Amino acid sequence: MSDREALRLDFLRSAGLADAVRAPLPGDASTRRYERLTTLSGATLMLMDQAPAAESQPCDPSWTPEQRRAHGWNAVARLSAGRIEAFAAVAAHLKSLGLSAPDIIAVDAPNGLAVIEDFGDALFANVISEGAEEAPLYRAAVEALAVLHAAPTPEVLSGAAGDWPLLTYDQTALQGGADLFVEWLPKLIPSLSFDEAAVAEWRAVWAPITAAGEAGASVMAHRDYHAENLIRLDGRTGAASVGLIDFQDAVKAHPAWDLHSLLQDARRDVSPELEALALDHYFTLRPETDREAFLAAYASLAALNEARILGVFARLIARDAKPKYAAFMPRMWAHLNANLKAPGLEAVAAWMDRHVPKDVRR
């Protein structure tokens, strides 16, 4: 028996769940793993398992950009490193707003273990593929964002495992994400090559966008808000009918961030008609929003995120031998190509035209 398994068994025993039947869930792109627990009564719970040693340190709020880069990717990108403290604190804030985050049943933050409420398997992506109507689900997802965006955004969140800082998705984090594109695309596509001048120009063309993204950071962003992280909860209505998971990397960000993650999804097609309907619903719920300025930020931050995701997928394929992510790249290229036609992205589009052949961008 591994040391990690011994920790899991001790934790479950201390939580009164030693007799629960354990069933591992399929893994994702992270170092986190889940098991569904079925108790003797037939009730189900989830075991969240994130070994702290599996990740580099999260960002200390006092660190400078230089210190963040020295401490590794989690510090640069302001990722939580999967910390249970982050999950519990964000969950508490979401629940305080009437949104549906899982209850925390038991927690051992130092060892990266928690037992949480099981929201089931009715992921939006799954139920839509089984025939559920898309529009009501996406409307509810937008309603949950509107609730979140209307609330004050605290600097520190408090939960069952202690306090957690809500850091800003700033220029360093945004540019760090965009830089994954120039770092990893050539390792997947050997015909691509970006010299120092090209990389310096890449950062220069994104600088106004990252500056605006930081300046516009005003709400909590889930940061991974899409149809495989949203669960239909029967018996709940409106915004509360959306079960929220995988939110431990929440940051203070521009309100467009989660919307473009939802509506320009890397993993499934969202029609232009549904995207427009959802955006209209958001503006109806948030009538004080400057629609023109918001849509400009929406296009530019979506483009940056799509460049980031292409870099992430290239890394998963080239470094981590996970070829399944190649199937998602054409969708991301299509979104990026479309967004690069928006006003304000001319310099980025010109860089792409000079350095990335069109037959690669598909």
GROMACS .gro file of C-alpha atoms in nm:
model
  362
    1MET     CA    1   0.000   0.000   0.000
    2SER     CA    2   0.133   0.342  -0.094
    3ASP     CA    3   0.178   0.618   0.163
    4ARG     CA    4  -0.088   0.819  -0.021
    5GLU     CA    5  -0.338   0.535   0.000
    6ALA     CA    6  -0.269   0.500   0.371
    7LEU     CA    7  -0.347   0.872   0.413
    8ARG     CA    8  -0.671   0.830   0.222
    9LEU     CA    9  -0.776   0.535   0.437
   10ASP     CA   10  -0.696   0.718   0.761
   11PHE     CA   11  -0.889   1.023   0.642
   12LEU     CA   12  -1.195   0.821   0.543
   13ARG     CA   13  -1.183   0.636   0.874
   14SER     CA   14  -1.171   0.965   1.066
   15ALA     CA   15  -1.467   1.093   0.862
   16GLY     CA   16  -1.671   0.784   0.950
   17LEU     CA   17  -1.652   0.654   0.594
   18ALA     CA   18  -1.421   0.355   0.634
   19ASP     CA   19  -1.692   0.121   0.502
   20ALA     CA   20  -1.779   0.331   0.196
   21VAL     CA   21  -1.739   0.165  -0.143
   22ARG     CA   22  -1.485   0.360  -0.350
   23ALA     CA   23  -1.507   0.404  -0.728
   24PRO     CA   24  -1.241   0.618  -0.902
   25LEU     CA   25  -1.361   0.869  -1.162
   26PRO     CA   26  -1.183   0.922  -1.494
   27GLY     CA   27  -0.893   1.167  -1.471
   28ASP     CA   28  -0.859   1.502  -1.646
   29ALA     CA   29  -0.566   1.725  -1.736
   30SER     CA   30  -0.482   1.802  -1.373
   31THR     CA   31  -0.301   1.625  -1.088
   32ARG     CA   32  -0.625   1.602  -0.892
   33ARG     CA   33  -0.826   1.279  -0.866
   34TYR     CA   34  -1.177   1.197  -0.748
   35GLU     CA   35  -1.352   0.890  -0.614
   36ARG     CA   36  -1.724   0.840  -0.570
   37LEU     CA   37  -1.801   0.704  -0.225
   38THR     CA   38  -2.115   0.497  -0.167
   39THR     CA   39  -2.208   0.462   0.198
   40LEU     CA   40  -2.383   0.167   0.361
   41SER     CA   41  -2.709   0.364   0.337
   42GLY     CA   42  -2.668   0.400  -0.039
   43ALA     CA   43  -2.591   0.773  -0.028
   44THR     CA   44  -2.302   0.897  -0.240
   45LEU     CA   45  -2.026   1.148  -0.171
   46MET     CA   46  -1.705   1.251  -0.349
   47LEU     CA   47  -1.349   1.210  -0.225
   48MET     CA   48  -1.127   1.488  -0.361
   49ASP     CA   49  -0.759   1.398  -0.358
   50GLN     CA   50  -0.494   1.658  -0.441
   51ALA     CA   51  -0.151   1.587  -0.300
   52PRO     CA   52   0.008   1.927  -0.225
   53ALA     CA   53   0.352   1.797  -0.325
   54ALA     CA   54   0.227   1.723  -0.678
   55GLU     CA   55   0.221   2.093  -0.769
   56SER     CA   56   0.453   2.392  -0.742
   57GLN     CA   57   0.362   2.657  -0.485
   58PRO     CA   58   0.063   2.886  -0.535
   59CYS     CA   59   0.124   3.259  -0.552
   60ASP     CA   60   0.197   3.453  -0.236
   61PRO     CA   61   0.004   3.783  -0.266
   62SER     CA   62   0.322   3.978  -0.183
   63TRP     CA   63   0.537   3.833  -0.462
   64THR     CA   64   0.656   4.053  -0.747
   65PRO     CA   65   0.627   3.932  -1.109
   66GLU     CA   66   0.995   3.833  -1.095
   67GLN     CA   67   0.942   3.631  -0.778
   68ARG     CA   68   0.637   3.465  -0.930
   69ARG     CA   69   0.833   3.357  -1.235
   70ALA     CA   70   1.107   3.219  -1.009
   71HIS     CA   71   0.854   3.012  -0.813
   72GLY     CA   72   0.700   2.842  -1.115
   73TRP     CA   73   0.391   2.824  -1.327
   74ASN     CA   74   0.127   2.819  -1.053
   75ALA     CA   75   0.266   3.143  -0.912
   76VAL     CA   76   0.281   3.308  -1.255
   77ALA     CA   77  -0.072   3.211  -1.354
   78ARG     CA   78  -0.213   3.255  -1.003
   79LEU     CA   79  -0.337   2.899  -0.997
   80SER     CA   80  -0.429   2.751  -0.659
   81ALA     CA   81  -0.208   2.441  -0.707
   82GLY     CA   82  -0.525   2.246  -0.634
   83ARG     CA   83  -0.524   2.351  -0.271
   84ILE     CA   84  -0.819   2.224  -0.072
   85GLU     CA   85  -0.822   2.556   0.118
   86ALA     CA   86  -0.897   2.736  -0.209
   87PHE     CA   87  -1.180   2.500  -0.304
   88ALA     CA   88  -1.343   2.527   0.040
   89ALA     CA   89  -1.314   2.906   0.056
   90VAL     CA   90  -1.453   2.962  -0.294
   91ALA     CA   91  -1.733   2.714  -0.224
   92ALA     CA   92  -1.831   2.904   0.089
   93HIS     CA   93  -1.846   3.233  -0.100
   94LEU     CA   94  -2.056   3.087  -0.382
   95LYS     CA   95  -2.299   2.930  -0.134
   96SER     CA   96  -2.329   3.261   0.054
   97LEU     CA   97  -2.469   3.409  -0.270
   98GLY     CA   98  -2.730   3.136  -0.308
   99LEU     CA   99  -2.532   2.955  -0.578
  100SER     CA  100  -2.480   2.580  -0.576
  101ALA     CA  101  -2.134   2.469  -0.472
  102PRO     CA  102  -2.082   2.132  -0.302
  103ASP     CA  103  -2.107   2.108   0.076
  104ILE     CA  104  -1.775   2.026   0.244
  105ILE     CA  105  -1.837   1.715   0.457
  106ALA     CA  106  -1.485   1.656   0.588
  107VAL     CA  107  -1.150   1.815   0.514
  108ASP     CA  108  -0.778   1.755   0.572
  109ALA     CA  109  -0.621   2.051   0.398
  110PRO     CA  110  -0.254   1.982   0.491
  111ASN     CA  111  -0.279   1.643   0.320
  112GLY     CA  112  -0.496   1.766   0.031
  113LEU     CA  113  -0.805   1.558   0.104
  114ALA     CA  114  -1.174   1.644   0.128
  115VAL     CA  115  -1.509   1.470   0.119
  116ILE     CA  116  -1.768   1.680  -0.059
  117GLU     CA  117  -2.129   1.663  -0.169
  118ASP     CA  118  -2.189   1.457  -0.484
  119PHE     CA  119  -2.375   1.659  -0.746
  120GLY     CA  120  -2.410   1.355  -0.972
  121ASP     CA  121  -2.320   1.306  -1.337
  122ALA     CA  122  -2.565   1.539  -1.513
  123LEU     CA  123  -2.291   1.755  -1.663
  124PHE     CA  124  -2.432   2.003  -1.910
  125ALA     CA  125  -2.224   1.841  -2.185
  126ASN     CA  126  -2.364   1.498  -2.101
  127VAL     CA  127  -2.730   1.588  -2.073
  128ILE     CA  128  -2.717   1.794  -2.393
  129SER     CA  129  -2.563   1.500  -2.578
  130GLU     CA  130  -2.851   1.289  -2.446
  131GLY     CA  131  -3.109   1.530  -2.590
  132ALA     CA  132  -3.162   1.803  -2.330
  133GLU     CA  133  -3.239   2.147  -2.472
  134GLU     CA  134  -2.933   2.371  -2.467
  135ALA     CA  135  -3.084   2.716  -2.431
  136PRO     CA  136  -3.239   2.678  -2.081
  137LEU     CA  137  -2.915   2.533  -1.947
  138TYR     CA  138  -2.705   2.815  -2.089
  139ARG     CA  139  -2.954   3.074  -1.967
  140ALA     CA  140  -2.925   2.932  -1.616
  141ALA     CA  141  -2.545   2.935  -1.642
  142VAL     CA  142  -2.557   3.302  -1.740
  143GLU     CA  143  -2.793   3.373  -1.450
  144ALA     CA  144  -2.541   3.219  -1.209
  145LEU     CA  145  -2.270   3.447  -1.349
  146ALA     CA  146  -2.496   3.749  -1.317
  147VAL     CA  147  -2.549   3.669  -0.947
  148LEU     CA  148  -2.176   3.632  -0.897
  149HIS     CA  149  -2.099   3.955  -1.083
  150ALA     CA  150  -2.356   4.155  -0.888
  151ALA     CA  151  -2.198   4.060  -0.555
  152PRO     CA  152  -1.911   4.242  -0.383
  153THR     CA  153  -1.576   4.080  -0.458
  154PRO     CA  154  -1.385   4.017  -0.135
  155GLU     CA  155  -1.006   4.020  -0.121
  156VAL     CA  156  -0.997   3.722   0.113
  157LEU     CA  157  -1.238   3.427   0.116
  158SER     CA  158  -1.306   3.216   0.424
  159GLY     CA  159  -1.409   2.852   0.423
  160ALA     CA  160  -1.401   2.525   0.613
  161ALA     CA  161  -1.024   2.494   0.567
  162GLY     CA  162  -0.931   2.854   0.647
  163ASP     CA  163  -0.878   3.174   0.450
  164TRP     CA  164  -0.772   3.204   0.088
  165PRO     CA  165  -0.674   3.523  -0.104
  166LEU     CA  166  -0.870   3.611  -0.416
  167LEU     CA  167  -0.589   3.736  -0.639
  168THR     CA  168  -0.629   3.947  -0.951
  169TYR     CA  169  -0.591   3.790  -1.293
  170ASP     CA  170  -0.327   4.049  -1.378
  171GLN     CA  171  -0.095   4.124  -1.668
  172THR     CA  172   0.168   3.877  -1.552
  173ALA     CA  173  -0.086   3.595  -1.536
  174LEU     CA  174  -0.259   3.686  -1.861
  175GLN     CA  175   0.065   3.723  -2.056
  176GLY     CA  176   0.203   3.406  -1.899
  177GLY     CA  177  -0.097   3.222  -2.038
  178ALA     CA  178  -0.059   3.373  -2.383
  179ASP     CA  179   0.311   3.281  -2.385
  180LEU     CA  180   0.225   2.911  -2.371
  181PHE     CA  181   0.137   2.950  -2.739
  182VAL     CA  182   0.486   3.058  -2.849
  183GLU     CA  183   0.653   2.814  -2.610
  184TRP     CA  184   0.464   2.495  -2.696
  185LEU     CA  185   0.325   2.521  -3.050
  186PRO     CA  186   0.673   2.477  -3.205
  187LYS     CA  187   0.725   2.163  -2.994
  188LEU     CA  188   0.410   2.016  -3.144
  189ILE     CA  189   0.452   2.160  -3.494
  190PRO     CA  190   0.824   2.157  -3.581
  191SER     CA  191   0.771   2.379  -3.887
  192LEU     CA  192   0.690   2.668  -3.651
  193SER     CA  193   0.978   2.868  -3.510
  194PHE     CA  194   0.957   3.189  -3.309
  195ASP     CA  195   1.287   3.370  -3.255
  196GLU     CA  196   1.353   3.621  -2.978
  197ALA     CA  197   1.233   3.910  -3.190
  198ALA     CA  198   0.907   3.730  -3.271
  199VAL     CA  199   0.846   3.648  -2.905
  200ALA     CA  200   0.919   4.009  -2.801
  201GLU     CA  201   0.674   4.131  -3.064
  202TRP     CA  202   0.417   3.873  -2.947
  203ARG     CA  203   0.431   4.018  -2.596
  204ALA     CA  204   0.411   4.373  -2.728
  205VAL     CA  205   0.095   4.313  -2.931
  206TRP     CA  206  -0.078   4.156  -2.632
  207ALA     CA  207   0.033   4.425  -2.384
  208PRO     CA  208  -0.266   4.659  -2.435
  209ILE     CA  209  -0.504   4.365  -2.399
  210THR     CA  210  -0.347   4.232  -2.080
  211ALA     CA  211  -0.340   4.584  -1.935
  212ALA     CA  212  -0.710   4.630  -2.010
  213GLY     CA  213  -0.785   4.284  -1.870
  214GLU     CA  214  -0.617   4.370  -1.542
  215ALA     CA  215  -0.780   4.714  -1.526
  216GLY     CA  216  -1.123   4.561  -1.588
  217ALA     CA  217  -1.087   4.291  -1.323
  218SER     CA  218  -1.384   4.351  -1.098
  219VAL     CA  219  -1.564   4.020  -1.028
  220MET     CA  220  -1.487   3.671  -0.910
  221ALA     CA  221  -1.419   3.450  -1.211
  222HIS     CA  222  -1.465   3.074  -1.182
  223ARG     CA  223  -1.196   3.055  -1.450
  224ASP     CA  224  -1.293   2.717  -1.594
  225TYR     CA  225  -1.660   2.780  -1.661
  226HIS     CA  226  -1.781   2.543  -1.932
  227ALA     CA  227  -2.026   2.263  -1.999
  228GLU     CA  228  -1.810   1.990  -1.841
  229ASN     CA  229  -1.783   2.180  -1.512
  230LEU     CA  230  -2.152   2.270  -1.478
  231ILE     CA  231  -2.404   2.015  -1.349
  232ARG     CA  232  -2.782   2.025  -1.387
  233LEU     CA  233  -2.936   1.998  -1.041
  234ASP     CA  234  -3.296   1.881  -1.058
  235GLY     CA  235  -3.517   2.025  -0.788
  236ARG     CA  236  -3.339   2.362  -0.783
  237THR     CA  237  -3.439   2.661  -0.990
  238GLY     CA  238  -3.277   2.956  -1.166
  239ALA     CA  239  -2.913   3.023  -1.091
  240ALA     CA  240  -2.916   2.763  -0.812
  241SER     CA  241  -2.999   2.488  -1.063
  242VAL     CA  242  -2.640   2.507  -1.189
  243GLY     CA  243  -2.405   2.288  -0.985
  244LEU     CA  244  -2.060   2.448  -0.982
  245ILE     CA  245  -1.742   2.241  -0.955
  246ASP     CA  246  -1.369   2.278  -1.031
  247PHE     CA  247  -1.360   2.641  -0.916
  248GLN     CA  248  -1.051   2.629  -0.694
  249ASP     CA  249  -0.855   2.852  -0.936
  250ALA     CA  250  -1.098   3.142  -0.900
  251VAL     CA  251  -0.951   3.490  -0.937
  252LYS     CA  252  -1.067   3.847  -0.959
  253ALA     CA  253  -1.103   3.905  -1.333
  254HIS     CA  254  -1.290   4.088  -1.606
  255PRO     CA  255  -1.659   3.982  -1.612
  256ALA     CA  256  -1.620   3.871  -1.975
  257TRP     CA  257  -1.381   3.591  -1.875
  258ASP     CA  258  -1.626   3.323  -1.767
  259LEU     CA  259  -1.872   3.414  -2.040
  260HIS     CA  260  -1.627   3.350  -2.321
  261SER     CA  261  -1.515   3.027  -2.150
  262LEU     CA  262  -1.878   2.914  -2.152
  263LEU     CA  263  -1.973   3.032  -2.499
  264GLN     CA  264  -1.651   2.966  -2.690
  265ASP     CA  265  -1.598   2.624  -2.533
  266ALA     CA  266  -1.287   2.425  -2.622
  267ARG     CA  267  -1.468   2.092  -2.592
  268ARG     CA  268  -1.802   2.137  -2.765
  269ASP     CA  269  -1.961   2.355  -3.029
  270VAL     CA  270  -2.184   2.639  -2.916
  271SER     CA  271  -2.375   2.787  -3.207
  272PRO     CA  272  -2.343   3.158  -3.286
  273GLU     CA  273  -2.717   3.186  -3.225
  274LEU     CA  274  -2.690   3.039  -2.875
  275GLU     CA  275  -2.386   3.256  -2.800
  276ALA     CA  276  -2.580   3.567  -2.901
  277LEU     CA  277  -2.885   3.459  -2.699
  278ALA     CA  278  -2.674   3.402  -2.389
  279LEU     CA  279  -2.494   3.735  -2.421
  280ASP     CA  280  -2.825   3.916  -2.468
  281HIS     CA  281  -2.955   3.745  -2.154
  282TYR     CA  282  -2.648   3.861  -1.961
  283PHE     CA  283  -2.696   4.222  -2.073
  284THR     CA  284  -3.064   4.203  -1.974
  285LEU     CA  285  -2.965   4.085  -1.628
  286ARG     CA  286  -2.683   4.342  -1.600
  287PRO     CA  287  -2.837   4.648  -1.773
  288GLU     CA  288  -2.570   4.884  -1.640
  289THR     CA  289  -2.308   4.709  -1.857
  290ASP     CA  290  -2.157   4.907  -2.144
  291ARG     CA  291  -2.233   4.654  -2.416
  292GLU     CA  292  -1.988   4.784  -2.676
  293ALA     CA  293  -1.695   4.800  -2.435
  294PHE     CA  294  -1.786   4.463  -2.288
  295LEU     CA  295  -1.798   4.292  -2.627
  296ALA     CA  296  -1.460   4.442  -2.720
  297ALA     CA  297  -1.311   4.296  -2.402
  298TYR     CA  298  -1.496   3.970  -2.464
  299ALA     CA  299  -1.334   3.928  -2.808
  300SER     CA  300  -0.984   4.028  -2.701
  301LEU     CA  301  -0.975   3.818  -2.383
  302ALA     CA  302  -1.132   3.524  -2.565
  303ALA     CA  303  -0.857   3.547  -2.828
  304LEU     CA  304  -0.591   3.552  -2.559
  305ASN     CA  305  -0.749   3.257  -2.382
  306GLU     CA  306  -0.774   3.062  -2.705
  307ALA     CA  307  -0.404   3.119  -2.772
  308ARG     CA  308  -0.338   3.001  -2.415
  309ILE     CA  309  -0.551   2.690  -2.458
  310LEU     CA  310  -0.380   2.603  -2.786
  311GLY     CA  311  -0.052   2.619  -2.596
  312VAL     CA  312  -0.193   2.402  -2.317
  313PHE     CA  313  -0.319   2.143  -2.564
  314ALA     CA  314   0.016   2.144  -2.746
  315ARG     CA  315   0.191   2.082  -2.414
  316LEU     CA  316  -0.049   1.802  -2.320
  317ILE     CA  317   0.017   1.631  -2.654
  318ALA     CA  318   0.391   1.695  -2.694
  319ARG     CA  319   0.506   1.663  -2.334
  320ASP     CA  320   0.242   1.456  -2.158
  321ALA     CA  321   0.155   1.210  -2.439
  322LYS     CA  322  -0.218   1.290  -2.429
  323PRO     CA  323  -0.308   1.290  -2.799
  324LYS     CA  324  -0.684   1.316  -2.738
  325TYR     CA  325  -0.646   1.694  -2.701
  326ALA     CA  326  -0.557   1.725  -3.070
  327ALA     CA  327  -0.927   1.678  -3.147
  328PHE     CA  328  -1.009   2.004  -2.966
  329MET     CA  329  -0.753   2.223  -3.143
  330PRO     CA  330  -0.946   2.294  -3.466
  331ARG     CA  331  -1.232   2.436  -3.262
  332MET     CA  332  -0.992   2.666  -3.076
  333TRP     CA  333  -0.828   2.778  -3.401
  334ALA     CA  334  -1.174   2.860  -3.541
  335HIS     CA  335  -1.262   3.070  -3.236
  336LEU     CA  336  -0.925   3.246  -3.242
  337ASN     CA  337  -0.943   3.320  -3.615
  338ALA     CA  338  -1.292   3.468  -3.573
  339ASN     CA  339  -1.196   3.684  -3.275
  340LEU     CA  340  -0.887   3.819  -3.450
  341LYS     CA  341  -1.123   4.002  -3.688
  342ALA     CA  342  -1.258   4.213  -3.400
  343PRO     CA  343  -1.155   4.579  -3.358
  344GLY     CA  344  -0.852   4.617  -3.133
  345LEU     CA  345  -0.691   4.291  -3.238
  346GLU     CA  346  -0.532   4.411  -3.560
  347ALA     CA  347  -0.176   4.390  -3.425
  348VAL     CA  348  -0.225   4.036  -3.298
  349ALA     CA  349  -0.381   3.933  -3.629
  350ALA     CA  350  -0.087   4.082  -3.819
  351TRP     CA  351   0.159   3.890  -3.598
  352MET     CA  352  -0.028   3.568  -3.674
  353ASP     CA  353  -0.020   3.641  -4.047
  354ARG     CA  354   0.357   3.690  -4.034
  355HIS     CA  355   0.448   3.397  -3.813
  356VAL     CA  356   0.182   3.124  -3.832
  357PRO     CA  357   0.089   2.992  -4.178
  358LYS     CA  358  -0.281   2.970  -4.246
  359ASP     CA  359  -0.265   2.595  -4.308
  360VAL     CA  360  -0.156   2.555  -3.942
  361ARG     CA  361  -0.443   2.767  -3.812
  362ARG     CA  362  -0.722   2.520  -3.870
   0.00000   0.00000   0.00000
